[in-house]
PDB file of C-alpha atoms in Angstrom:
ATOM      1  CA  UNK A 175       0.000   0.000   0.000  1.00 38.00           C
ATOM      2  CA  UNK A 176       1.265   3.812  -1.057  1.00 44.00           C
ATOM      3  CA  UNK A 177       1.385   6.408   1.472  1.00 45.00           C
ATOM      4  CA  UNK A 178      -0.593   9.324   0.544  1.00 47.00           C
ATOM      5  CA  UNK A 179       2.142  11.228   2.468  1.00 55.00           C
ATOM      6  CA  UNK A 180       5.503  10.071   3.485  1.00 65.00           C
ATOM      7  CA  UNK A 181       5.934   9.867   7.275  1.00 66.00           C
ATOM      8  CA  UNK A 182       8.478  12.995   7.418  1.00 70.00           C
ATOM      9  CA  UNK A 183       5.711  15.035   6.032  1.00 74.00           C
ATOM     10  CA  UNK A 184       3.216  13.557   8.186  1.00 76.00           C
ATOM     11  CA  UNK A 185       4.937  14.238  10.912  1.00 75.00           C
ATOM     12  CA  UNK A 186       5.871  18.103  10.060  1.00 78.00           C
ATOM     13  CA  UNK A 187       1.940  18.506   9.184  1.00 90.00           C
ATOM     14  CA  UNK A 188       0.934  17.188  12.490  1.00 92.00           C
ATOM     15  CA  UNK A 189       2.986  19.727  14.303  1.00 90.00           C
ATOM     16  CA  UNK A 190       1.450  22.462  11.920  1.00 92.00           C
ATOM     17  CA  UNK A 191      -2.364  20.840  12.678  1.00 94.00           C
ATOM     18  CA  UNK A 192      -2.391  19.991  16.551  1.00 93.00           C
ATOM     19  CA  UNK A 193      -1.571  24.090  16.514  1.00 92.00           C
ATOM     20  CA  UNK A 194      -3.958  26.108  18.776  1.00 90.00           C
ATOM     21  CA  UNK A 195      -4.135  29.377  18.475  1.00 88.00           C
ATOM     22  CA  UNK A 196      -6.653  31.753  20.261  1.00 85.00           C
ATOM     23  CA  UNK A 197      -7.541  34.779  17.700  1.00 86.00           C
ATOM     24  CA  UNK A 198      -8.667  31.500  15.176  1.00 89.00           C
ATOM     25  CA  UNK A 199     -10.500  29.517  17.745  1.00 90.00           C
ATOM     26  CA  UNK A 200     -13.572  29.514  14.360  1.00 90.00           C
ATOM     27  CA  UNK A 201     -11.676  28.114  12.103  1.00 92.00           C
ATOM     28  CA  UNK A 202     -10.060  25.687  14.285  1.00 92.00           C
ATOM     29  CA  UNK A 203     -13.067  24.196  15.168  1.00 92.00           C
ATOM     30  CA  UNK A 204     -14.144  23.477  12.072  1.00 93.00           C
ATOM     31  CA  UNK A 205     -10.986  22.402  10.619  1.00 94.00           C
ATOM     32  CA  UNK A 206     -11.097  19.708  14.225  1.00 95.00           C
ATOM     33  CA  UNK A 207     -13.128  16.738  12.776  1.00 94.00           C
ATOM     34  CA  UNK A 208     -11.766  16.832   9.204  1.00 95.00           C
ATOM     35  CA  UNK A 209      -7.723  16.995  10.977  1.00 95.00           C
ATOM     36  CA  UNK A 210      -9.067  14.125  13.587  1.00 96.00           C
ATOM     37  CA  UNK A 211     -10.226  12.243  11.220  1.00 96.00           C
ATOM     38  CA  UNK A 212      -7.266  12.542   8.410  1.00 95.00           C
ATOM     39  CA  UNK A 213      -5.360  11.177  11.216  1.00 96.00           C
ATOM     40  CA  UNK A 214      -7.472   8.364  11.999  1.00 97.00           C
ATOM     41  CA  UNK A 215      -7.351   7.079   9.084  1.00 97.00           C
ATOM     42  CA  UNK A 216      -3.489   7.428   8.553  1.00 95.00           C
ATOM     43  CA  UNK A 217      -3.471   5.007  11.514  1.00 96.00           C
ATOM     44  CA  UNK A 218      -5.999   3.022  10.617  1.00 97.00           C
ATOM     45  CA  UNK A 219      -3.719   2.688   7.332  1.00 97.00           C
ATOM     46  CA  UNK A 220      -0.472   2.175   8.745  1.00 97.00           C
ATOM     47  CA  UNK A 221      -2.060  -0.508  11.321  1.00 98.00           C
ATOM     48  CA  UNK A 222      -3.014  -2.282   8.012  1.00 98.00           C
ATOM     49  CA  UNK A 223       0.333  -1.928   6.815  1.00 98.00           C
ATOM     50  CA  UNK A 224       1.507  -3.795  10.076  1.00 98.00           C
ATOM     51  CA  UNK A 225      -0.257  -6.929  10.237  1.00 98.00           C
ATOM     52  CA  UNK A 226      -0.040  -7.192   6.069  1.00 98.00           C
ATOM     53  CA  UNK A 227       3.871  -6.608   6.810  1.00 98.00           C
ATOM     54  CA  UNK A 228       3.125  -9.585   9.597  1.00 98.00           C
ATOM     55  CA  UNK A 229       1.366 -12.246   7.043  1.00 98.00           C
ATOM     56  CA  UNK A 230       4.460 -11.111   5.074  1.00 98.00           C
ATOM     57  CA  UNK A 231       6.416 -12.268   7.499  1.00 98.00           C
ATOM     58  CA  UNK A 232       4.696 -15.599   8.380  1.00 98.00           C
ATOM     59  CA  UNK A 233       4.763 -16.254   4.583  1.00 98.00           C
ATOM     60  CA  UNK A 234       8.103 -15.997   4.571  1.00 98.00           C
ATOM     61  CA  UNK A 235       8.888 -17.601   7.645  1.00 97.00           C
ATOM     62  CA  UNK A 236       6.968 -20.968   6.422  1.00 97.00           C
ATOM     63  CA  UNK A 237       8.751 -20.742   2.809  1.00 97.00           C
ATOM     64  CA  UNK A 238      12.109 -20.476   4.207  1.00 97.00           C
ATOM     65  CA  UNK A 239      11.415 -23.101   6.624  1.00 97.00           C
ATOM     66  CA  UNK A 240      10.184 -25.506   4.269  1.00 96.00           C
ATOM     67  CA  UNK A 241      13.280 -24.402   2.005  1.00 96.00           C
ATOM     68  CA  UNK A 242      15.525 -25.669   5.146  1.00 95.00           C
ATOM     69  CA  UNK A 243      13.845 -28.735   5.902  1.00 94.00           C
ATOM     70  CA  UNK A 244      13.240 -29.873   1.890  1.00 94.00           C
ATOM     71  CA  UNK A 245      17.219 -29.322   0.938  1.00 93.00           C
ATOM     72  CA  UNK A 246      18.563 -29.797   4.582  1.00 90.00           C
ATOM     73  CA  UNK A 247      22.158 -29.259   3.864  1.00 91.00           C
ATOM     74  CA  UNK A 248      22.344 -27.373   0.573  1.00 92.00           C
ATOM     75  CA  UNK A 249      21.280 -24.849   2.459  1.00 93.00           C
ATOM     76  CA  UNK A 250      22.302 -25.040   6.297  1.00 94.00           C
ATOM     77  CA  UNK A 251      25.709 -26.131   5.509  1.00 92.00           C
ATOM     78  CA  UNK A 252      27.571 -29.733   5.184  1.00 91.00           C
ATOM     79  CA  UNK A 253      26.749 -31.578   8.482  1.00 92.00           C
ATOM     80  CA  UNK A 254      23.713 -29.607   9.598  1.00 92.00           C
ATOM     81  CA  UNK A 255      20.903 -31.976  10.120  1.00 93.00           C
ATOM     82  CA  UNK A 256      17.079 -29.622   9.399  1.00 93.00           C
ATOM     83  CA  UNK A 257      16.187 -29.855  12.987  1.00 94.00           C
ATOM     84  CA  UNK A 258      14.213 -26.958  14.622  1.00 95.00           C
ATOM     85  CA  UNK A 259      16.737 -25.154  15.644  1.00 96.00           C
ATOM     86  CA  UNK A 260      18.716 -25.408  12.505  1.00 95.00           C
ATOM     87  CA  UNK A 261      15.352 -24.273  10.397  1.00 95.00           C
ATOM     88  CA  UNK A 262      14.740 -21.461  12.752  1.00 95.00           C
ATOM     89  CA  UNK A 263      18.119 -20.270  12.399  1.00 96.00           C
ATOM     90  CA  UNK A 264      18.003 -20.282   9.101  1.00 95.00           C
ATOM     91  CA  UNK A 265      14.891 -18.222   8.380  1.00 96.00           C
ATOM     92  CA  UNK A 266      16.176 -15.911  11.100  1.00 96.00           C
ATOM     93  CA  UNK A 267      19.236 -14.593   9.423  1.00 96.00           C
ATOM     94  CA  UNK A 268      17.898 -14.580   5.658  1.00 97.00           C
ATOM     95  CA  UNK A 269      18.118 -11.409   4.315  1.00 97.00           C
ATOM     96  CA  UNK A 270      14.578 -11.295   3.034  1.00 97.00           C
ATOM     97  CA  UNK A 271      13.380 -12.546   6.143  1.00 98.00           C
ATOM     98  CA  UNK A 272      15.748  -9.610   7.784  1.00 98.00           C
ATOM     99  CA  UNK A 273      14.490  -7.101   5.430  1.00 98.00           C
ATOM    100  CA  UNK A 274      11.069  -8.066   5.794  1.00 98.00           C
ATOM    101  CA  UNK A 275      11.384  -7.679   9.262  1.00 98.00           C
ATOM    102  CA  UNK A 276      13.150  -4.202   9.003  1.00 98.00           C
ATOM    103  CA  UNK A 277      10.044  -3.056   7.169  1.00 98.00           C
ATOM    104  CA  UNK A 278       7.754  -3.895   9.746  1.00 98.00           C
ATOM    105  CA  UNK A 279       9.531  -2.080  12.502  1.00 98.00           C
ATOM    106  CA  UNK A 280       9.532   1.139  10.649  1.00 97.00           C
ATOM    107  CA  UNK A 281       5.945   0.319   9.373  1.00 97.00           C
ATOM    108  CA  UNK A 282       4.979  -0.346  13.736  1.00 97.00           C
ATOM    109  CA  UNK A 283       7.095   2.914  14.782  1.00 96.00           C
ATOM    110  CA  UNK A 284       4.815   4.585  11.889  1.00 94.00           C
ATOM    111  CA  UNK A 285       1.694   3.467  13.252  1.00 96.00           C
ATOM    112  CA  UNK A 286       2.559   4.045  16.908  1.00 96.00           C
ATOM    113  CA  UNK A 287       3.587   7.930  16.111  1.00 95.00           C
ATOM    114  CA  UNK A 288      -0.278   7.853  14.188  1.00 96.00           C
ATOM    115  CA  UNK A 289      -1.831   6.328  17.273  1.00 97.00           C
ATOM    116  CA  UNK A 290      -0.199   9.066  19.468  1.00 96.00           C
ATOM    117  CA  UNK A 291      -1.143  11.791  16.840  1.00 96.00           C
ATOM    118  CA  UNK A 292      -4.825  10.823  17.038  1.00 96.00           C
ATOM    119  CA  UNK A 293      -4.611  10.650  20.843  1.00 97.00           C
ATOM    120  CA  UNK A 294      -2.854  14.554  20.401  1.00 96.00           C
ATOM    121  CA  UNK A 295      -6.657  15.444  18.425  1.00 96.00           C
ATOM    122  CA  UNK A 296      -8.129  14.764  21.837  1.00 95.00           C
ATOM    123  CA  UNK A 297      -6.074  16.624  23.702  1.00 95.00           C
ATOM    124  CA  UNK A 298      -6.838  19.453  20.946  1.00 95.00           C
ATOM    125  CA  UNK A 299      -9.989  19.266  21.319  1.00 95.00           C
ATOM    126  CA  UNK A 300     -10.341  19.757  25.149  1.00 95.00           C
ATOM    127  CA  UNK A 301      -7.535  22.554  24.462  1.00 93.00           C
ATOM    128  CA  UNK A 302      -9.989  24.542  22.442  1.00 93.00           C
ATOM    129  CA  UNK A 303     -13.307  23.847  24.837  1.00 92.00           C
ATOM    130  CA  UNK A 304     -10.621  25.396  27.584  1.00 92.00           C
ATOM    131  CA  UNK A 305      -9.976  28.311  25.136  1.00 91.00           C
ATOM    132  CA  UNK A 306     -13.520  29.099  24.001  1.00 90.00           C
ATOM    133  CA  UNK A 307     -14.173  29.149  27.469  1.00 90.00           C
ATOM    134  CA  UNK A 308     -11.257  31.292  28.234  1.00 87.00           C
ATOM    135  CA  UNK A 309     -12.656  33.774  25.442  1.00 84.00           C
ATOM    136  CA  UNK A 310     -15.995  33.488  26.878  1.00 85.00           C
ATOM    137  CA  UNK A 311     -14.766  35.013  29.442  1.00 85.00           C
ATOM    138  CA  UNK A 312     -12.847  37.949  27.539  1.00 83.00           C
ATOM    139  CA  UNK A 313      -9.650  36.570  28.919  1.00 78.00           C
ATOM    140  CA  UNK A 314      -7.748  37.367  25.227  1.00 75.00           C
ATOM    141  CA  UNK A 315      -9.482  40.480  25.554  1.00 75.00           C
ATOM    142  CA  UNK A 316      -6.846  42.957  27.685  1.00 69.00           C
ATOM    143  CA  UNK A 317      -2.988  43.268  26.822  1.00 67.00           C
ATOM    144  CA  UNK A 318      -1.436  40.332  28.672  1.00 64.00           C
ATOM    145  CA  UNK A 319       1.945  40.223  29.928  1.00 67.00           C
ATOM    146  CA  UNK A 320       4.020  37.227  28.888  1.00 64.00           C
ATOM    147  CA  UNK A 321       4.587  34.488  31.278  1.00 65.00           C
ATOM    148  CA  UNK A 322       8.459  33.713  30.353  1.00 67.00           C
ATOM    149  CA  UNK A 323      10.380  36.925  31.196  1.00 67.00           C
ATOM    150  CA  UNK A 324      13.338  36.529  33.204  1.00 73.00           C
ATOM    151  CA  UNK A 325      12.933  38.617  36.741  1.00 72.00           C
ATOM    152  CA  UNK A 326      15.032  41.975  36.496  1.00 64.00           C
TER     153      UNK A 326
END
């Protein structure tokens, strides 16, 4: 499956979109569901990448093993006997099997940063109740002093 966006892009964009900022508390709301739910499904995609990366995986796992056990020693070396251990071994250390592998950690570590990023909409979304509240109140509305300066 093709991402829509690669991940680094993804990840700059959901820096850009979990952005609150008071004097566009309109907009903000109505740009919330679309933004939670682009997100949602860019996990929901990237959890699908997962477990097709896992029956990837299994595929390979039973070829390789079958591989060992069928030509024993052509392919474990002279003297190796298939046994479990041997089979295992070998799937283990193929580089397809490695590469597959590789693939599906970046493709979890993908889906884990989505997962967080949707969990980051809900915080959003109490962020701005707490500001429309806040405005409600006409707390943006005087000159406020910043709350970083160093004491003098």
């Amino acid at each position: 499956m093709k991402d829509t966006m690669s991940h680094k892009d993804t990840m700059s964009n959901l820096e850009r979109d979990l952005a609150v900022a008071p004097d566009h508390l309109d907009t903000q709301w109505r740009e919330q569901p679309t933004l939670f739910m682009t997100y949602s499904l860019l996990s929901s995609q990237a959890r699908t990448r997962v477990m097709g990366l896992e029956e990837d995986m299994k595929a390979l796992r039973s070829e390789l093993i079958l591989e060992a056990k069928n030509r024993g020693e052509d392919v474990l070396g002279m003297g190796v006997k298939p046994t479990d251990q041997a089979c295992e071994a070998y799937y283990r250390s193929s580089p397809k099997y490695r590469a597959l592998k590789d693939r599906w950690l970046h493709a979890s570590q993908d889906a884990n940063a989505l997962d967080g990023a949707v969990f980051a909409f809900h915080q959003r979304k109490a962020a701005l109740e707490a500001m429309v509240q806040l405005h409600g109140q006409n707390y943006f509305s005087s000159p406020q002093e910043p709350g970083n300066l160093p004491p003098e």
